[in-house]
Short mmCIF file of C-alpha atoms and ligand atoms in Angstrom, two decimals:
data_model
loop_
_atom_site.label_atom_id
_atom_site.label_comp_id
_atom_site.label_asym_id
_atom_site.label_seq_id
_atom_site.Cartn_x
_atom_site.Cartn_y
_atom_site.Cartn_z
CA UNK J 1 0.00 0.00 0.00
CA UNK J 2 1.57 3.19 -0.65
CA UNK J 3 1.45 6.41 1.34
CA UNK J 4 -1.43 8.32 -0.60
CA UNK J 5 -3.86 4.24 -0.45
CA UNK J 6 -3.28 4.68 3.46
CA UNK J 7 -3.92 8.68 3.40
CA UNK J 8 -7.33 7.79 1.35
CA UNK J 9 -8.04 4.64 3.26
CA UNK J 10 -7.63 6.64 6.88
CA UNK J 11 -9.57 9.56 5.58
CA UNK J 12 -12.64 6.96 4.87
CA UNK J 13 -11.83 5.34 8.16
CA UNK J 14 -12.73 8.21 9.68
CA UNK J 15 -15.45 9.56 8.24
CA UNK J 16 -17.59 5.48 8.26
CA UNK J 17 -19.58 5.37 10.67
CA UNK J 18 -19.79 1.98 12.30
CA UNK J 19 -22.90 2.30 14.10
CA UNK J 20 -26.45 3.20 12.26
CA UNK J 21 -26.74 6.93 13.60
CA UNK J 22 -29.91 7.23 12.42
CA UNK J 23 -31.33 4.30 14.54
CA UNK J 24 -28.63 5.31 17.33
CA UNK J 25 -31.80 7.73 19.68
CA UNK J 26 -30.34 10.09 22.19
CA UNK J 27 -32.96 12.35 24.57
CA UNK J 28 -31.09 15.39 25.27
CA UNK J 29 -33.26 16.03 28.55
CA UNK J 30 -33.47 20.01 29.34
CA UNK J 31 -32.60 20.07 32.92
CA UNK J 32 -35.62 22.01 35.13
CA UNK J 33 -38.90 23.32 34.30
CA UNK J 34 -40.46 26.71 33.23
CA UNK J 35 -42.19 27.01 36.45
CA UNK J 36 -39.36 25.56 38.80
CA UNK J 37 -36.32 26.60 36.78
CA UNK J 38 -33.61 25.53 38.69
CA UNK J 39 -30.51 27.75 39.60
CA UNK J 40 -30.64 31.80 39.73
CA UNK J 41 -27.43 32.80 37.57
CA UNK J 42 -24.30 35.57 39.33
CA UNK J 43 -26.57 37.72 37.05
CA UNK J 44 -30.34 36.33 38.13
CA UNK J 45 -31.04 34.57 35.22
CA UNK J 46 -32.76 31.11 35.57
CA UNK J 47 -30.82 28.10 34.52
CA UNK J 48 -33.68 26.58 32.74
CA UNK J 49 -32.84 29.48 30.07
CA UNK J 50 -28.94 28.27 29.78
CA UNK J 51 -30.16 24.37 29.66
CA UNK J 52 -33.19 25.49 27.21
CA UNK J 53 -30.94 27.27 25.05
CA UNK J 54 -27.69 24.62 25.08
CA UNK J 55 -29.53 21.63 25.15
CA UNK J 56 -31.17 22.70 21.50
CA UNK J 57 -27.89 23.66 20.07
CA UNK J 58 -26.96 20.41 20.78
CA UNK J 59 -30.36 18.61 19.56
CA UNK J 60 -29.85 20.18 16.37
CA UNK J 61 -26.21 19.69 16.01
CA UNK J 62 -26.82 15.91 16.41
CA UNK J 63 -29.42 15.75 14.01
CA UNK J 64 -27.23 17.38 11.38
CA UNK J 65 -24.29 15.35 12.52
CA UNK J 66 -27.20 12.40 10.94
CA UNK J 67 -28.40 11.22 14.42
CA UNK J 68 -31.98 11.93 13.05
CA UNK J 69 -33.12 9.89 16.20
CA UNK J 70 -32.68 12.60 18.65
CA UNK J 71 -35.20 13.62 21.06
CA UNK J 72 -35.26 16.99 22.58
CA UNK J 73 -36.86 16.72 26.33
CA UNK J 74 -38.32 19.65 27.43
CA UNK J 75 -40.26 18.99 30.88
CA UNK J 76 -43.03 20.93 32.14
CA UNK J 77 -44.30 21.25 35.80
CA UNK J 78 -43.30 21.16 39.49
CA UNK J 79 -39.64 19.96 40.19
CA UNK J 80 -40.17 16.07 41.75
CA UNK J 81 -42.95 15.22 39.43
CA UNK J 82 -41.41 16.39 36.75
CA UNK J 83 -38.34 14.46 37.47
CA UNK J 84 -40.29 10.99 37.21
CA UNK J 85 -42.18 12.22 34.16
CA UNK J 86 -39.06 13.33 32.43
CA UNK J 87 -37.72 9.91 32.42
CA UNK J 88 -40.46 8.02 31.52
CA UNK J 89 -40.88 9.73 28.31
CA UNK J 90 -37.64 8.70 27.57
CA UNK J 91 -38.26 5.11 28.78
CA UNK J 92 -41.44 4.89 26.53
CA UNK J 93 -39.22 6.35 23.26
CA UNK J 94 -37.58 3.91 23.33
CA UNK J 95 -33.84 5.75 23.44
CA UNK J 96 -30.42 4.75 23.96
CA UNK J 97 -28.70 7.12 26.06
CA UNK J 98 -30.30 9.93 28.17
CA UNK J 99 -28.09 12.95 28.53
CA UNK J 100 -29.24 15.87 30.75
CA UNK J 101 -28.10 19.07 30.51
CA UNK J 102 -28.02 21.31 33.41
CA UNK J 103 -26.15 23.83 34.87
CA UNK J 104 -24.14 24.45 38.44
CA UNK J 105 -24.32 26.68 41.20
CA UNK J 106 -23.28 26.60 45.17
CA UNK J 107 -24.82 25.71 48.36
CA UNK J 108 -26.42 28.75 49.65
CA UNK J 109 -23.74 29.21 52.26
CA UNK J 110 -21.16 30.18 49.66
CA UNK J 111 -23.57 32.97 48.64
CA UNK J 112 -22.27 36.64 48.46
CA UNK J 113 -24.61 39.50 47.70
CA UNK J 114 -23.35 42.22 44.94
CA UNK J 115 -25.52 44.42 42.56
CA UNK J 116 -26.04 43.91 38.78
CA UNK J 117 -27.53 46.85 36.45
CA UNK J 118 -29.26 47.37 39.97
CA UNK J 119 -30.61 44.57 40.98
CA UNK J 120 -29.62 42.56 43.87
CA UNK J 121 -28.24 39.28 43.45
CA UNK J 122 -25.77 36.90 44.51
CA UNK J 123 -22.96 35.40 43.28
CA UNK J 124 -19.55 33.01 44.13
CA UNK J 125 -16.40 32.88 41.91
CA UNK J 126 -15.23 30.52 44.34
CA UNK J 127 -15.45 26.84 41.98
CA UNK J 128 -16.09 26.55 38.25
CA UNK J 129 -15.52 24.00 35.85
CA UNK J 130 -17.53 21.36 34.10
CA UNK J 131 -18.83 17.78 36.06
CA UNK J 132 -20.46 15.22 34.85
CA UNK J 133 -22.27 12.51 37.10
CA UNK J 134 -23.46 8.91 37.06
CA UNK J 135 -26.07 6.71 39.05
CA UNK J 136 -24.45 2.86 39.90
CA UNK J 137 -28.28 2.10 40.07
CA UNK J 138 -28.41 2.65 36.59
CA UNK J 139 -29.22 -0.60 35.05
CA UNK J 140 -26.61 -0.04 32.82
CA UNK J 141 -23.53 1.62 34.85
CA UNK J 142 -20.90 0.14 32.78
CA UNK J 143 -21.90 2.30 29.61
CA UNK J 144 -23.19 5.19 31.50
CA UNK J 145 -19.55 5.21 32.98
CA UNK J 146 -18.43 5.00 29.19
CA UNK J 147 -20.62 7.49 27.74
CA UNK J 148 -19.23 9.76 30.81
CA UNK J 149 -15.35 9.46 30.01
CA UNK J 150 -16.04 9.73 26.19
CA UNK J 151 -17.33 13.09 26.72
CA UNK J 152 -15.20 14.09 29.72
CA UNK J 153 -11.85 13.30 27.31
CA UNK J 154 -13.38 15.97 24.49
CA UNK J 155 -14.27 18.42 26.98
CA UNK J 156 -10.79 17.78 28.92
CA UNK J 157 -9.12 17.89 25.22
CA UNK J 158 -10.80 21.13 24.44
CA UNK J 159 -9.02 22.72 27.59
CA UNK J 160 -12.22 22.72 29.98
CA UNK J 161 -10.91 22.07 33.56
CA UNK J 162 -13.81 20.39 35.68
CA UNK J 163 -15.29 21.17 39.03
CA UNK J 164 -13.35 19.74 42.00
CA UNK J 165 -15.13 21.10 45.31
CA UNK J 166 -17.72 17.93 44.98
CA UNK J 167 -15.04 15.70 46.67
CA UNK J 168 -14.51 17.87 49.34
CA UNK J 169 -16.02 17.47 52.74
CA UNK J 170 -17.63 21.02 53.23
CA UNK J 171 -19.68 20.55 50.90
CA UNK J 172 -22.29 18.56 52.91
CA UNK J 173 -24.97 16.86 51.50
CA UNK J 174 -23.73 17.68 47.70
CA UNK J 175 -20.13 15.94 48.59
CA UNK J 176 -19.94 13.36 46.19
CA UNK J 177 -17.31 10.25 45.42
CA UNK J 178 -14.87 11.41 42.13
CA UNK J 179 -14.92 7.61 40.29
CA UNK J 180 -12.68 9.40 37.26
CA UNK J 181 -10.14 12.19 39.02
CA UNK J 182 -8.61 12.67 35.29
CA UNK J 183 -12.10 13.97 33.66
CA UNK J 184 -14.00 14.84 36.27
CA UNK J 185 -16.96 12.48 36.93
CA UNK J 186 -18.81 12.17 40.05
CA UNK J 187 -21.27 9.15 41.03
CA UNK J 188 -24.88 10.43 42.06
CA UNK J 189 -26.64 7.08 42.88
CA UNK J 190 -29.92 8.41 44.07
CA UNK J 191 -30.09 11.17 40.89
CA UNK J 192 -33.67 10.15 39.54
CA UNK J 193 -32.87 11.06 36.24
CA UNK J 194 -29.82 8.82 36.31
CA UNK J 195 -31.45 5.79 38.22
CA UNK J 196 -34.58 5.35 37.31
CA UNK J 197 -33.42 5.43 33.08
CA UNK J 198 -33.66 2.27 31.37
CA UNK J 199 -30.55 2.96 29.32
CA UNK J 200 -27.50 4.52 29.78
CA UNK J 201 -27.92 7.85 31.48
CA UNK J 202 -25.20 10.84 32.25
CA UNK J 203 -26.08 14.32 33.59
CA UNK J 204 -24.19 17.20 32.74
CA UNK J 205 -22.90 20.17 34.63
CA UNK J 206 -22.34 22.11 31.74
CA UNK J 207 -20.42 25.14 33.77
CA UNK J 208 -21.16 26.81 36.97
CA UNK J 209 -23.52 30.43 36.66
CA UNK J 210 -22.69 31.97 39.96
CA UNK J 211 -19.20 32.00 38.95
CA UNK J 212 -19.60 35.81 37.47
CA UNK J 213 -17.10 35.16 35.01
CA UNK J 214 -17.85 31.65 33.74
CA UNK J 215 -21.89 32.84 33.21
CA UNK J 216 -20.46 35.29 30.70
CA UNK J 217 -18.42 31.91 29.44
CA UNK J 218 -21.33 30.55 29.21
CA UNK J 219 -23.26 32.94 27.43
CA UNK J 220 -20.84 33.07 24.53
CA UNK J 221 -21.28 30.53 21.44
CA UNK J 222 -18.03 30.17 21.41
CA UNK J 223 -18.04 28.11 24.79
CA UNK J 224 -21.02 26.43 23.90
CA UNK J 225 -20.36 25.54 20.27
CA UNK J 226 -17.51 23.65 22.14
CA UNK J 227 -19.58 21.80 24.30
CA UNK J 228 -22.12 21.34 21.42
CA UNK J 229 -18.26 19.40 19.59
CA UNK J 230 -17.71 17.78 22.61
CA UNK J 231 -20.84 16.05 23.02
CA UNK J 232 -21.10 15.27 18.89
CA UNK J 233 -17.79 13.46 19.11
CA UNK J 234 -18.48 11.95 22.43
CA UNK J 235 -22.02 10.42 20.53
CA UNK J 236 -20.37 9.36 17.97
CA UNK J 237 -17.71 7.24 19.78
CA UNK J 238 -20.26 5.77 21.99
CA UNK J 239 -22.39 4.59 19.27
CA UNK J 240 -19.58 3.05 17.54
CA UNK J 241 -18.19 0.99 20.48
CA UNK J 242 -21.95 0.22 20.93
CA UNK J 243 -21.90 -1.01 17.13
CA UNK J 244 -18.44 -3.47 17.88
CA UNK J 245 -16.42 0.01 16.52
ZN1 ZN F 1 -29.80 21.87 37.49
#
């Protein structure tokens, strides 16, 4: 074979797709509700609005990337019912693999108060960074483990540091065991979202809002067209290995 059969024969390597992508159905679950929206932003903006507006970037990027399959989940309702009823849509779809996009904040004891155009808010530019969690009641741990470190190596290749402080004693209730201290994944066993999914399921902290400066990260397409990548090629992946790739 010479050098220019292997150039060609690499190049088609890596654009075949081992795995049907159109039969490959991810639910891209939009993290909150309208009417119990989650996290108030450094700047007092809901996070429903950053996982509304990220989670369809990435709906339609996957649909273009030929995952025609993909489901965008947006929830309505109170916060616990809506939890159950988010994932049994995605049960009934059938799909196979539930990502939810949310994302972070602080306990309310890391709170500090400061002013923006006038309003009062709060704020703490204490942690940022990316995490992404997973339930070991999860019927299928093993692959939502997998999907977790495919998408924790983009978003570590792509420079993204992740969040560390959900090791750490002080933070209570929200301390959490770090099963991957290279890209940043946390296990969340009681996370309904995560458990209660008959396929593999990973949530998403896409960045942290309170931070003042990583909510104006996260408000620029530049940072999310790289999430939007980093899931794509994290997809991708998984549904080859899924296909024997
Ligand atoms: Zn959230």
């Amino acid at each position: 074979m010479t050098a220019s059969q292997i150039t060609t024969w690499s190049a088609e390597a890596g654009n075949a797709s081992k795995c049907d992508r159109s039969r490959f159905r991810v639910v891209v679950d939009v993290g909150h509700t309208v009417q119990a929206p989650g996290a108030l932003s450094a700047r007092s903006v809901p996070e429903y609005d950053f996982n509304l507006r990220l989670g369809q970037q990435i709906h339609q990027r996957l649909i273009a990337d030929g995952f025609t399959g993909t489901v965008l989940l947006v929830t309505e309702g109170e916060a616990r019912p809506s939890l159950f009823k988010r994932v049994a849509t995605a049960n009934e779809l059938p799909a196979d693999l539930l990502l939810s996009i949310h994302h972070d904040s602080v306990p309310d004891w890391f709170l500090e108060d400061w002013e923006f155009e006038g309003t009062p808010s709060h704020f703490s530019d204490r942690f940022s960074g990316y995490s992404l969690f997973v339930s070991g009641n999860n019927p299928d741990y093993d692959a939502s483990l997998l999907f977790a470190k495919l998408l924790g190596k983009q978003l570590k290749g792509r420079g993204l540091q992740y969040a560390r402080q959900y090791r750490e004693a002080f933070m209570g209730k929200y301390q959490h065991e770090l099963v991957d201290a290279d890209l940043g994944i946390y296990r969340y066993d009681p996370l309904i979202v995560l458990k209660e999914a008959k396929m593999p399921s990973v949530l998403l902290e896409a960045g942290s809002i309170i931070n003042r400066d990583e909510e104006l990260q996260m408000n620029s397409r530049k940072r999310r067209d790289l999430i939007t990548a980093s899931v794509k090629d994290a997809v991708r992946a998984f549904c080859d290995v899924g296909s024997g790739g």
